[in-house]
Coordinates of C-alpha atoms in Angstrom, one line a residue:
Chain N
M1 CA -43.0 -0.3 -41.2
Q2 CA -45.6 -3.0 -39.4
V3 CA -47.1 -5.0 -41.8
A4 CA -49.4 -8.3 -41.2
D5 CA -47.6 -11.0 -42.4
S6 CA -44.0 -10.1 -41.5
V7 CA -42.4 -11.5 -38.8
G8 CA -41.4 -8.0 -37.9
I9 CA -38.5 -7.0 -35.9
V10 CA -35.6 -9.6 -35.8
S11 CA -32.3 -9.5 -34.5
A12 CA -29.0 -11.5 -35.0
Q13 CA -27.9 -13.8 -32.7
R14 CA -24.0 -15.2 -32.1
A15 CA -22.9 -18.9 -31.6
I16 CA -19.3 -19.8 -30.8
F17 CA -17.7 -22.7 -31.5
D18 CA -14.7 -24.3 -29.5
T19 CA -14.7 -27.8 -31.0
P20 CA -12.0 -27.5 -33.6
L21 CA -14.2 -28.3 -37.4
E22 CA -11.8 -30.3 -40.0
F23 CA -13.0 -29.3 -43.7
S24 CA -12.9 -31.9 -46.5
S25 CA -9.7 -30.2 -47.8
G26 CA -8.4 -31.6 -44.1
A27 CA -7.6 -28.0 -42.7
V28 CA -9.0 -27.3 -39.3
L29 CA -10.6 -23.5 -37.8
P30 CA -9.8 -24.3 -34.2
R31 CA -12.7 -21.9 -33.3
Y32 CA -15.5 -20.3 -35.3
E33 CA -18.5 -18.0 -34.6
L34 CA -21.8 -18.2 -36.7
V35 CA -24.4 -15.8 -36.7
Y36 CA -28.0 -16.9 -36.9
E37 CA -31.6 -15.8 -36.5
T38 CA -34.6 -17.5 -35.7
Y39 CA -38.5 -17.2 -36.2
G40 CA -41.1 -18.5 -34.6
A41 CA -41.0 -20.9 -32.0
L42 CA -40.0 -24.4 -31.5
N43 CA -42.6 -26.6 -30.6
A44 CA -42.2 -28.9 -27.4
E45 CA -41.5 -32.2 -29.0
R46 CA -39.1 -30.0 -31.1
S47 CA -40.4 -31.3 -34.4
N48 CA -41.5 -28.1 -36.3
A49 CA -37.8 -26.5 -37.2
I50 CA -36.9 -25.0 -40.7
L51 CA -33.5 -24.9 -41.7
V52 CA -33.1 -21.9 -44.4
C53 CA -29.8 -22.5 -46.2
H54 CA -28.8 -19.7 -48.2
A55 CA -27.3 -19.1 -52.1
L56 CA -23.9 -17.3 -53.1
S57 CA -24.4 -13.9 -51.6
G58 CA -27.2 -14.7 -49.1
H59 CA -26.8 -14.6 -45.5
H60 CA -28.9 -14.9 -41.9
H61 CA -31.4 -12.4 -42.4
V62 CA -33.9 -14.3 -44.0
A63 CA -37.0 -12.6 -42.8
G64 CA -38.4 -9.6 -40.7
Y65 CA -36.2 -6.4 -40.5
Y66 CA -34.1 -4.5 -37.9
A67 CA -35.4 -2.3 -35.0
D68 CA -32.4 -0.1 -36.2
D69 CA -32.8 -0.6 -40.0
P70 CA -36.3 -0.9 -40.7
K71 CA -35.6 -1.0 -44.6
N72 CA -33.1 -3.8 -44.2
V73 CA -35.7 -6.4 -44.9
G74 CA -34.7 -10.4 -45.2
W75 CA -33.8 -11.6 -48.3
W76 CA -36.8 -14.4 -48.4
D77 CA -39.5 -12.5 -46.2
N78 CA -42.0 -12.8 -49.3
M79 CA -41.8 -16.8 -48.2
I80 CA -40.9 -16.4 -44.6
G81 CA -43.7 -15.1 -41.9
P82 CA -46.7 -14.9 -40.3
G83 CA -49.7 -17.2 -42.9
K84 CA -46.6 -17.2 -45.7
P85 CA -45.4 -20.4 -47.2
I86 CA -43.1 -20.8 -44.6
D87 CA -45.5 -20.0 -41.5
T88 CA -43.4 -18.3 -38.7
D89 CA -47.2 -19.3 -37.0
R90 CA -46.3 -23.4 -37.2
F91 CA -42.6 -23.2 -37.6
F92 CA -39.4 -22.5 -35.7
V93 CA -37.1 -21.1 -38.8
V94 CA -33.5 -20.7 -38.5
G95 CA -31.4 -18.7 -40.8
V96 CA -27.6 -18.8 -40.8
N97 CA -24.7 -17.1 -42.2
N98 CA -22.4 -19.8 -43.8
L99 CA -19.1 -20.1 -42.4
G100 CA -16.5 -18.4 -44.7
G101 CA -19.1 -15.4 -45.1
C102 CA -18.9 -11.6 -45.0
H103 CA -22.4 -10.8 -43.0
G104 CA -21.0 -11.9 -39.4
S105 CA -20.1 -15.9 -39.0
T106 CA -16.1 -16.5 -39.2
G107 CA -14.7 -15.4 -42.7
P108 CA -11.8 -14.7 -44.5
A109 CA -12.4 -10.9 -43.1
S110 CA -12.0 -12.2 -39.7
I111 CA -9.3 -11.6 -37.0
D112 CA -7.4 -15.3 -36.6
R113 CA -6.4 -15.1 -33.2
Q114 CA -3.2 -16.9 -33.7
T115 CA -1.7 -14.2 -36.1
G116 CA -4.2 -10.9 -34.8
K117 CA -4.4 -10.2 -38.6
P118 CA -7.7 -10.9 -41.2
Y119 CA -7.8 -14.5 -42.3
G120 CA -7.4 -13.6 -45.9
S121 CA -5.5 -15.8 -48.2
R122 CA -5.0 -17.9 -45.2
F123 CA -9.3 -19.4 -44.7
P124 CA -9.8 -22.6 -45.6
V125 CA -11.7 -23.4 -48.9
V126 CA -15.2 -24.6 -47.9
T127 CA -17.3 -27.1 -49.2
V128 CA -21.2 -27.4 -49.1
E129 CA -20.5 -30.7 -46.3
D130 CA -18.5 -28.4 -44.5
W131 CA -21.0 -26.0 -44.3
V132 CA -23.8 -28.8 -43.2
A133 CA -21.6 -30.0 -40.8
S134 CA -21.1 -26.5 -38.8
Q135 CA -24.6 -26.3 -39.3
A136 CA -25.4 -29.4 -37.6
R137 CA -23.5 -28.0 -34.8
L138 CA -25.5 -25.2 -34.8
A139 CA -28.8 -27.3 -34.6
D140 CA -27.0 -29.1 -31.5
L141 CA -26.9 -26.3 -29.6
L142 CA -30.6 -25.2 -30.5
G143 CA -31.8 -28.5 -29.3
I144 CA -32.9 -29.8 -32.9
R145 CA -32.5 -32.9 -33.3
Q146 CA -34.0 -33.5 -36.3
F147 CA -35.5 -30.9 -38.7
A148 CA -38.8 -30.9 -40.2
A149 CA -37.2 -29.8 -43.5
V150 CA -34.2 -28.3 -44.5
V151 CA -35.0 -25.5 -47.3
G152 CA -32.5 -23.6 -50.1
G153 CA -32.5 -22.3 -53.3
S154 CA -29.5 -22.9 -55.8
L155 CA -26.5 -23.0 -53.5
G156 CA -28.7 -23.3 -50.7
G157 CA -30.2 -26.3 -52.3
M158 CA -27.1 -28.2 -52.6
Q159 CA -26.5 -27.8 -48.7
A160 CA -30.4 -28.8 -48.5
L161 CA -29.5 -32.0 -50.5
Q162 CA -26.3 -32.6 -48.7
W163 CA -28.1 -32.6 -45.3
S164 CA -30.2 -36.1 -46.4
L165 CA -26.8 -37.3 -47.1
S166 CA -24.6 -36.1 -44.3
Y167 CA -27.2 -36.3 -41.5
P168 CA -30.1 -38.7 -43.0
E169 CA -31.7 -39.3 -39.7
R170 CA -32.0 -35.9 -39.1
V171 CA -34.2 -34.2 -41.8
R172 CA -37.3 -35.0 -42.8
H173 CA -37.6 -33.2 -45.7
V174 CA -35.7 -31.7 -48.1
L175 CA -37.0 -28.8 -50.3
A176 CA -34.3 -28.3 -53.2
I177 CA -35.1 -25.3 -55.1
A178 CA -33.3 -23.9 -58.8
T179 CA -30.2 -26.5 -58.2
A180 CA -28.2 -28.8 -59.2
P181 CA -26.6 -32.0 -58.4
R182 CA -23.3 -30.9 -59.8
L183 CA -22.6 -28.1 -62.2
T184 CA -21.8 -28.4 -65.4
A185 CA -18.7 -27.4 -66.7
E186 CA -20.4 -24.3 -68.3
N187 CA -21.5 -23.6 -64.8
I188 CA -17.9 -23.7 -63.5
A189 CA -16.8 -21.8 -66.6
F190 CA -18.8 -18.8 -65.6
N191 CA -17.7 -18.9 -61.8
D192 CA -13.7 -19.1 -63.0
V193 CA -14.5 -16.1 -65.4
A194 CA -15.5 -14.3 -62.2
R195 CA -12.8 -15.9 -60.3
N196 CA -10.7 -14.6 -62.6
A197 CA -12.0 -10.8 -62.6
I198 CA -11.4 -10.9 -58.6
L199 CA -8.1 -12.7 -58.7
T200 CA -6.4 -10.4 -61.4
D201 CA -7.6 -7.4 -59.9
P202 CA -4.2 -5.7 -58.6
D203 CA -6.2 -4.7 -55.5
F204 CA -6.4 -8.3 -54.6
Y205 CA -3.6 -9.0 -53.1
G206 CA -3.6 -12.5 -53.1
G207 CA -6.6 -12.5 -50.9
D208 CA -4.5 -10.4 -48.1
F209 CA -6.0 -6.9 -49.6
Y210 CA -7.5 -6.3 -45.6
E211 CA -3.5 -5.1 -44.6
H212 CA -3.2 -2.5 -47.4
G213 CA -6.5 -1.2 -46.8
V214 CA -8.2 -1.6 -50.5
V215 CA -10.7 -3.4 -51.9
P216 CA -10.9 -5.1 -55.2
R217 CA -13.6 -3.4 -55.8
R218 CA -13.0 -3.3 -60.2
G219 CA -12.8 -7.6 -59.7
L220 CA -15.7 -7.8 -57.5
R221 CA -17.8 -5.7 -59.7
L222 CA -17.2 -7.9 -62.9
A223 CA -17.9 -11.1 -61.0
R224 CA -21.3 -10.0 -60.1
M225 CA -22.1 -7.9 -63.4
L226 CA -21.3 -11.7 -65.0
G227 CA -23.2 -14.0 -62.4
H228 CA -26.2 -10.7 -62.8
I229 CA -26.5 -12.1 -66.3
T230 CA -27.0 -15.7 -65.9
Y231 CA -29.4 -15.2 -63.2
L232 CA -31.7 -13.4 -65.6
S233 CA -33.3 -14.6 -68.6
D234 CA -33.3 -13.2 -72.3
D235 CA -36.8 -12.4 -71.9
A236 CA -36.5 -10.6 -68.4
M237 CA -33.9 -8.6 -70.0
A238 CA -35.9 -7.7 -73.1
D239 CA -38.9 -7.0 -71.2
K240 CA -36.9 -4.9 -68.7
F241 CA -34.6 -3.0 -70.4
G242 CA -34.9 -3.9 -74.4
R243 CA -32.5 -1.8 -75.9
S244 CA -33.4 1.3 -74.5
L245 CA -31.0 4.2 -74.3
R246 CA -30.5 6.3 -71.0
S247 CA -30.5 9.6 -73.3
G248 CA -32.5 8.6 -75.9
K249 CA -29.4 8.7 -78.7
L250 CA -26.4 6.9 -79.4
A251 CA -23.2 8.9 -78.5
Y252 CA -20.8 6.9 -80.4
G253 CA -18.9 6.4 -77.3
Y254 CA -18.0 3.9 -75.0
G255 CA -19.6 4.8 -71.5
V256 CA -22.9 3.8 -70.5
E257 CA -25.5 4.4 -72.9
F258 CA -28.1 1.1 -72.9
E259 CA -30.0 0.7 -69.8
I260 CA -29.2 -2.7 -69.3
E261 CA -25.4 -1.4 -69.2
S262 CA -26.5 1.1 -66.4
Y263 CA -28.3 -1.3 -64.6
L264 CA -25.6 -4.0 -64.5
R265 CA -23.0 -1.2 -63.5
Y266 CA -25.2 -0.3 -60.7
Q267 CA -25.8 -4.1 -59.6
G268 CA -22.3 -4.4 -59.2
D269 CA -20.8 -1.4 -57.8
K270 CA -23.7 -2.1 -55.5
F271 CA -22.3 -5.3 -54.4
A272 CA -18.9 -4.4 -54.4
N273 CA -19.3 -2.2 -51.6
Y274 CA -20.5 -4.6 -49.0
F275 CA -19.6 -8.1 -50.3
D276 CA -16.4 -9.8 -49.3
A277 CA -13.8 -10.8 -52.4
N278 CA -12.9 -13.6 -50.6
T279 CA -16.3 -14.6 -49.6
Y280 CA -17.0 -14.5 -53.3
L281 CA -14.1 -16.6 -54.4
L282 CA -14.5 -19.2 -51.6
M283 CA -18.6 -19.4 -52.6
T284 CA -18.2 -19.9 -56.4
K285 CA -15.6 -23.0 -55.1
A286 CA -18.2 -24.4 -53.0
L287 CA -20.6 -24.8 -55.2
D288 CA -18.1 -26.5 -58.4
Y289 CA -16.8 -28.9 -55.8
F290 CA -20.3 -30.0 -54.9
D291 CA -20.9 -33.5 -56.0
P292 CA -22.0 -36.1 -54.3
S293 CA -21.7 -38.8 -57.2
R294 CA -17.8 -37.9 -57.2
A295 CA -17.4 -40.5 -53.9
H296 CA -19.6 -43.1 -56.0
D297 CA -17.9 -43.9 -59.5
D298 CA -19.9 -40.8 -60.6
D299 CA -23.0 -42.4 -60.1
L300 CA -26.0 -40.2 -58.5
N301 CA -28.0 -43.4 -58.1
K302 CA -25.6 -44.9 -55.4
A303 CA -24.6 -41.1 -53.8
F304 CA -28.8 -40.4 -53.0
A305 CA -28.7 -44.5 -51.4
A306 CA -28.1 -42.7 -48.3
A307 CA -31.3 -40.3 -48.0
R308 CA -34.0 -41.2 -46.2
A309 CA -35.9 -37.9 -46.5
D310 CA -38.7 -37.2 -48.3
F311 CA -38.1 -34.7 -51.1
L312 CA -39.8 -31.8 -53.0
V313 CA -37.3 -30.6 -56.3
L314 CA -38.3 -27.4 -57.6
S315 CA -37.0 -25.9 -60.9
F316 CA -38.1 -22.6 -63.0
T317 CA -38.6 -23.0 -66.9
T318 CA -36.3 -20.0 -67.7
D319 CA -33.7 -20.8 -65.5
W320 CA -30.5 -21.8 -67.7
R321 CA -28.1 -21.4 -65.0
F322 CA -29.6 -24.4 -63.0
S323 CA -31.7 -25.7 -65.8
P324 CA -34.9 -27.7 -65.2
E325 CA -32.8 -30.9 -66.5
R326 CA -30.8 -30.3 -63.6
S327 CA -33.6 -30.6 -61.2
R328 CA -35.0 -33.4 -63.1
A329 CA -31.2 -35.7 -63.0
I330 CA -31.8 -35.1 -59.0
V331 CA -35.6 -36.7 -59.3
R332 CA -34.4 -39.5 -61.2
A333 CA -31.6 -40.6 -59.0
L334 CA -34.3 -40.0 -55.8
L335 CA -36.8 -42.1 -57.7
H336 CA -34.1 -44.6 -58.3
N337 CA -33.8 -45.0 -54.8
R338 CA -37.7 -45.5 -53.8
R339 CA -37.8 -41.9 -52.0
K340 CA -40.6 -40.0 -51.6
V341 CA -40.3 -37.1 -54.1
S342 CA -42.4 -34.8 -55.8
Y343 CA -41.4 -32.2 -58.7
A344 CA -42.5 -29.1 -59.9
E345 CA -41.5 -26.9 -62.7
I346 CA -42.7 -23.3 -62.2
T347 CA -43.3 -21.7 -65.1
S348 CA -41.1 -18.0 -64.6
T349 CA -39.8 -15.9 -67.0
H350 CA -37.4 -14.5 -64.3
G351 CA -34.6 -17.0 -64.8
H352 CA -32.7 -18.3 -61.8
D353 CA -33.7 -15.4 -59.7
S354 CA -36.9 -16.7 -59.9
F355 CA -36.5 -18.9 -56.6
L356 CA -36.2 -15.4 -54.7
M357 CA -39.4 -14.0 -56.5
Q358 CA -43.1 -13.2 -55.1
H359 CA -44.8 -15.6 -57.4
A360 CA -48.5 -16.9 -56.9
H361 CA -47.6 -20.4 -58.4
Y362 CA -44.6 -20.8 -56.7
H363 CA -45.8 -20.1 -53.4
E364 CA -48.7 -22.1 -53.8
V365 CA -46.7 -25.4 -54.6
M366 CA -44.4 -24.4 -51.7
R367 CA -47.8 -23.7 -49.0
S368 CA -49.0 -27.1 -50.4
Y369 CA -46.3 -29.1 -49.8
L370 CA -45.6 -27.5 -46.1
D371 CA -48.8 -27.5 -45.1
R372 CA -48.2 -31.1 -45.3
I373 CA -45.0 -30.9 -43.3
A374 CA -46.9 -28.6 -40.5
K375 CA -49.4 -31.2 -39.9
E376 CA -46.9 -34.1 -39.5
A377 CA -44.9 -31.9 -37.2
A378 CA -47.9 -31.4 -35.1
A379 CA -49.2 -35.0 -35.3
Chain V
M1 CA -56.7 -40.1 -41.4
S2 CA -58.5 -39.7 -44.5
T3 CA -60.9 -36.6 -45.3
Y4 CA -62.1 -38.7 -48.4
D5 CA -65.1 -40.9 -48.1
H6 CA -64.0 -44.2 -50.1
D7 CA -67.6 -45.3 -50.6
E8 CA -68.6 -41.8 -52.2
L9 CA -65.4 -41.8 -54.3
A10 CA -65.7 -45.1 -55.6
A11 CA -69.4 -44.3 -56.9
A12 CA -68.3 -41.6 -58.6
R13 CA -65.4 -43.0 -59.8
P14 CA -66.2 -46.6 -60.6
D15 CA -63.0 -47.3 -62.4
F16 CA -61.4 -46.7 -59.1
A17 CA -62.8 -49.6 -57.1
A18 CA -62.0 -51.9 -60.5
I19 CA -58.5 -50.5 -60.4
A20 CA -57.9 -51.1 -56.5
A21 CA -59.3 -54.7 -56.6
W22 CA -56.4 -55.4 -59.6
I23 CA -53.7 -53.9 -57.2
P24 CA -52.0 -56.1 -54.4
Q25 CA -51.3 -54.6 -51.1
G26 CA -48.1 -52.7 -51.0
A27 CA -47.7 -52.5 -54.9
S28 CA -45.6 -49.7 -56.4
V29 CA -48.1 -47.8 -58.7
L30 CA -47.3 -44.7 -61.4
D31 CA -50.3 -42.7 -62.5
L32 CA -50.3 -41.1 -65.5
G33 CA -52.2 -38.2 -65.7
C34 CA -52.9 -38.2 -62.2
G35 CA -55.0 -35.2 -61.8
D36 CA -55.1 -34.0 -58.3
G37 CA -54.1 -37.4 -57.0
S38 CA -57.4 -38.7 -56.0
L39 CA -56.9 -42.5 -57.9
L40 CA -53.2 -42.6 -55.9
R41 CA -54.6 -41.3 -52.8
Y42 CA -57.7 -43.7 -53.0
L43 CA -54.9 -46.6 -53.4
Q44 CA -52.7 -45.3 -51.1
E45 CA -55.4 -46.0 -48.5
M46 CA -56.8 -49.1 -49.8
R47 CA -53.8 -50.5 -50.5
A48 CA -51.0 -48.8 -49.0
V49 CA -49.5 -48.4 -52.5
R50 CA -45.9 -46.8 -53.0
G51 CA -47.0 -44.1 -55.4
Y52 CA -46.0 -41.5 -57.9
G53 CA -48.0 -39.6 -59.8
V54 CA -47.4 -37.7 -63.7
E55 CA -49.2 -34.2 -64.1
I56 CA -48.6 -31.6 -66.5
S57 CA -51.1 -29.0 -65.1
D58 CA -49.9 -26.4 -62.7
V59 CA -53.4 -26.8 -60.6
D60 CA -53.7 -30.6 -60.9
V61 CA -49.9 -30.3 -59.2
A62 CA -50.3 -28.4 -56.1
A63 CA -53.7 -30.2 -55.4
C64 CA -51.5 -33.7 -55.5
L65 CA -49.3 -32.2 -52.8
R66 CA -52.0 -31.0 -50.7
N67 CA -53.4 -34.7 -51.1
G68 CA -50.1 -36.0 -49.6
V69 CA -49.2 -37.6 -53.1
N70 CA -46.1 -37.8 -54.6
V71 CA -46.1 -36.1 -58.2
I72 CA -43.6 -35.8 -60.8
Q73 CA -44.7 -32.9 -63.2
G74 CA -44.4 -33.5 -66.8
D75 CA -45.9 -33.7 -70.1
L76 CA -46.6 -37.3 -71.2
D77 CA -46.6 -37.1 -74.8
T78 CA -42.4 -36.5 -74.3
G79 CA -42.5 -40.1 -72.6
L80 CA -41.6 -41.5 -69.3
S81 CA -37.6 -41.1 -70.0
G82 CA -36.9 -40.1 -66.2
F83 CA -38.2 -43.6 -65.6
E84 CA -36.1 -46.7 -65.3
T85 CA -37.2 -50.0 -67.0
G86 CA -39.2 -52.1 -64.5
A87 CA -39.4 -49.5 -61.9
F88 CA -43.1 -50.3 -61.2
D89 CA -45.5 -53.4 -60.7
F90 CA -48.5 -50.9 -62.0
V91 CA -48.3 -48.2 -64.3
I92 CA -52.1 -46.7 -65.1
L93 CA -53.4 -44.7 -67.6
S94 CA -56.7 -43.5 -66.1
Q95 CA -59.2 -41.4 -68.5
T96 CA -56.2 -40.5 -69.9
L97 CA -56.0 -42.4 -73.0
Q98 CA -58.3 -40.3 -75.1
A99 CA -56.0 -37.2 -74.5
I100 CA -52.7 -38.7 -75.5
R101 CA -51.3 -37.4 -79.4
H102 CA -48.6 -41.0 -79.2
T103 CA -50.7 -43.7 -78.4
E104 CA -48.6 -46.3 -79.4
A105 CA -45.3 -44.6 -77.7
L106 CA -47.1 -44.3 -74.7
L107 CA -48.5 -47.3 -74.1
R108 CA -45.2 -49.1 -74.8
E109 CA -43.6 -47.2 -72.3
M110 CA -46.0 -47.9 -69.8
L111 CA -45.2 -51.2 -70.3
R112 CA -41.5 -50.5 -70.7
V113 CA -41.6 -48.9 -66.9
G114 CA -44.5 -51.0 -65.3
R115 CA -44.6 -55.2 -65.0
E116 CA -48.4 -54.6 -66.1
G117 CA -50.3 -51.6 -67.2
I118 CA -53.9 -50.5 -66.5
V119 CA -55.9 -48.4 -68.6
S120 CA -59.6 -47.3 -68.5
F121 CA -61.0 -44.6 -71.1
P122 CA -64.6 -44.1 -72.0
N123 CA -66.2 -46.0 -74.5
F124 CA -67.1 -43.8 -77.6
G125 CA -69.1 -47.2 -79.0
Y126 CA -71.8 -46.7 -75.6
W127 CA -75.1 -46.6 -77.2
K128 CA -76.0 -43.3 -75.9
N129 CA -72.9 -42.0 -77.8
R130 CA -73.9 -43.8 -80.9
L131 CA -77.2 -42.3 -80.3
H132 CA -75.9 -38.7 -80.5
I133 CA -73.9 -39.4 -83.9
L134 CA -77.5 -40.9 -85.1
R135 CA -79.1 -37.8 -83.9
G136 CA -76.0 -36.1 -86.1
H137 CA -74.0 -34.7 -83.0
M138 CA -71.2 -35.1 -81.4
P139 CA -71.1 -37.0 -77.8
V140 CA -71.9 -35.2 -75.1
S141 CA -72.4 -37.0 -71.4
E142 CA -71.2 -37.3 -68.0
A143 CA -68.1 -39.5 -69.1
L144 CA -67.5 -37.3 -72.4
P145 CA -68.3 -34.0 -70.9
Y146 CA -66.8 -31.9 -73.4
Q147 CA -67.8 -30.2 -76.9
W148 CA -66.2 -31.0 -80.0
Y149 CA -64.6 -27.6 -80.4
D150 CA -63.1 -27.4 -76.8
T151 CA -61.6 -30.6 -75.8
P152 CA -58.6 -32.5 -74.8
N153 CA -59.4 -35.7 -76.6
V154 CA -57.7 -36.3 -79.4
H155 CA -58.2 -39.8 -79.9
L156 CA -61.4 -41.7 -78.7
C157 CA -62.1 -45.2 -79.3
T158 CA -64.4 -48.1 -78.8
L159 CA -63.7 -51.4 -76.7
Q160 CA -63.1 -53.2 -80.4
D161 CA -60.8 -50.4 -81.3
F162 CA -58.8 -50.9 -78.2
E163 CA -58.3 -54.6 -78.2
G164 CA -57.8 -54.9 -81.8
F165 CA -54.7 -52.0 -81.4
C166 CA -53.8 -54.4 -78.3
A167 CA -53.3 -57.4 -80.6
E168 CA -51.9 -55.8 -83.6
H169 CA -49.6 -54.0 -81.1
R170 CA -48.6 -57.1 -79.2
M171 CA -49.7 -56.1 -76.3
R172 CA -51.6 -58.7 -74.0
I173 CA -54.7 -58.1 -72.6
L174 CA -54.7 -60.0 -69.2
D175 CA -58.3 -58.6 -67.6
R176 CA -61.0 -56.3 -68.7
R177 CA -63.7 -54.5 -66.6
V178 CA -66.9 -52.8 -68.6
M179 CA -68.9 -50.7 -66.7
T180 CA -72.1 -48.5 -66.6
A181 CA -73.0 -45.6 -63.8
G182 CA -71.0 -48.0 -61.5
G183 CA -72.9 -51.3 -62.4
E184 CA -71.0 -54.1 -64.2
V185 CA -71.3 -54.8 -68.0
G186 CA -71.8 -58.4 -68.9
A187 CA -73.1 -58.9 -72.3
F188 CA -73.1 -56.4 -75.6
P189 CA -70.0 -54.4 -73.8
N190 CA -68.8 -52.2 -76.5
L191 CA -72.4 -51.4 -76.4
L192 CA -73.8 -51.7 -73.3
G193 CA -70.8 -50.3 -71.5
S194 CA -69.5 -46.3 -70.8
T195 CA -65.8 -47.0 -69.3
A196 CA -63.7 -49.7 -69.5
V197 CA -60.6 -50.9 -67.4
Y198 CA -57.7 -53.1 -68.8
R199 CA -54.8 -54.8 -67.6
L200 CA -52.2 -55.1 -70.1
R201 CA -48.7 -56.4 -70.2
D202 CA -46.1 -56.2 -72.9
A203 CA -46.6 -59.9 -74.9
A204 CA -43.4 -59.2 -76.6

């Protein structure tokens, strides 16, 4: 299993916060825990830390693998490691499972100490701003006053952008990948259909399914199947599956016949086995709510006036869920505010999922930009 | 710290020094078709400009990032709609004019986005080019290194052509430098100059 450019064996750590956190909604969590992983070493000046923010189904296990589970490789292992674009020989990399997640941080499935039962429906709706506030407390705990960079794709990119607005002095570079300054109506619509699949599953029990010993599996599965379609591109699906039939001939029924059906059901089932339905709802809601311009007369230019960081904005040509035009809107607002910004539109056939893929030019762009950051951090 | 030798670069690209001479310290600059970002980097180091480049090529975009130059990947032939009116002191089109499809539209856009435009291009009227034509061939030289069948250049012109174009389209020429092999050309520029650099502004 030992691979030269892997960070190797990693282990998750747990931070406990006893200071109450007030959410955007006004709800208060008196106590919460965040699980996180770190790779590489923080330098003496504490100037080489990079925070990696995760997307909807991501978590803190970003790179490397576990000693007792070597097949469980971090979700962005192709990007992070010794000699990789986010080079752990030069950077101290932090991955964190967001609040409300289902991979160890306090979330809807966690036990509420006040009731002795899982939070379930009582877990507050979390926003991107809330996540960033909780991540800042983790940074305090780790002794990181200012990140060299905050990096994220999709919903993770929104967090990276929010960092530059919530804590302008605490981030030098923002790498916002395949993301948007706010979702379009169409994008919210997809999320709503996914949520409805879960909300209308009889096993959902209004979010308190834990007490009933069931999981709204059908809802989760449908939500994932729908989401998965939007993360791929027409071309990628055509290339991978085309109209191939599993048995080679038509069955004139409603079972699984086309390969794409089989693939989607497999993905849906796999997801329903490990992901929490309440977390799915909350993550999609955070996506829908994110809109830094909302507090500024819907003017994105005004929203980004607070930013002090330098930016790298990346999009992918076939990403229709977070299209290049959405990234260009971010770039325009940053140019208006005279921020240092670079933008690359990566040619890729893999749709929104491109940001997770091994792709020579994408990685070269990341490497080129991060190389500069590393030189700054060492200077 | 620079890894560039500024003298060497200025010798290799005489238009760089001419452009830098027009740009005051701390100006804002947009470089259209910025390539690997050499000019912007030169201007950042010589003039401390606040600069951005626009470039379509993947390889060059990555090179700009390595060069510490802000770059926005995009196609100049689809316009400059991502840039606000009057956003820059200078918009530069360095050795790119001849490869642009919609010449008038882009020059208009340049003068909308920038207070002034700076345009440099190889002079097709240079005597060596004329000699190539006289001998019955399309010119191939240091300034025009491409074979006719494999060239990005679609709109080559002479100094006279460009100046006529500007007059016709109400673009005022503020200044001009004509060069050959790094030296300034005085008399008969349309014949003796291999490269020209112009400073323009909207006359409308």
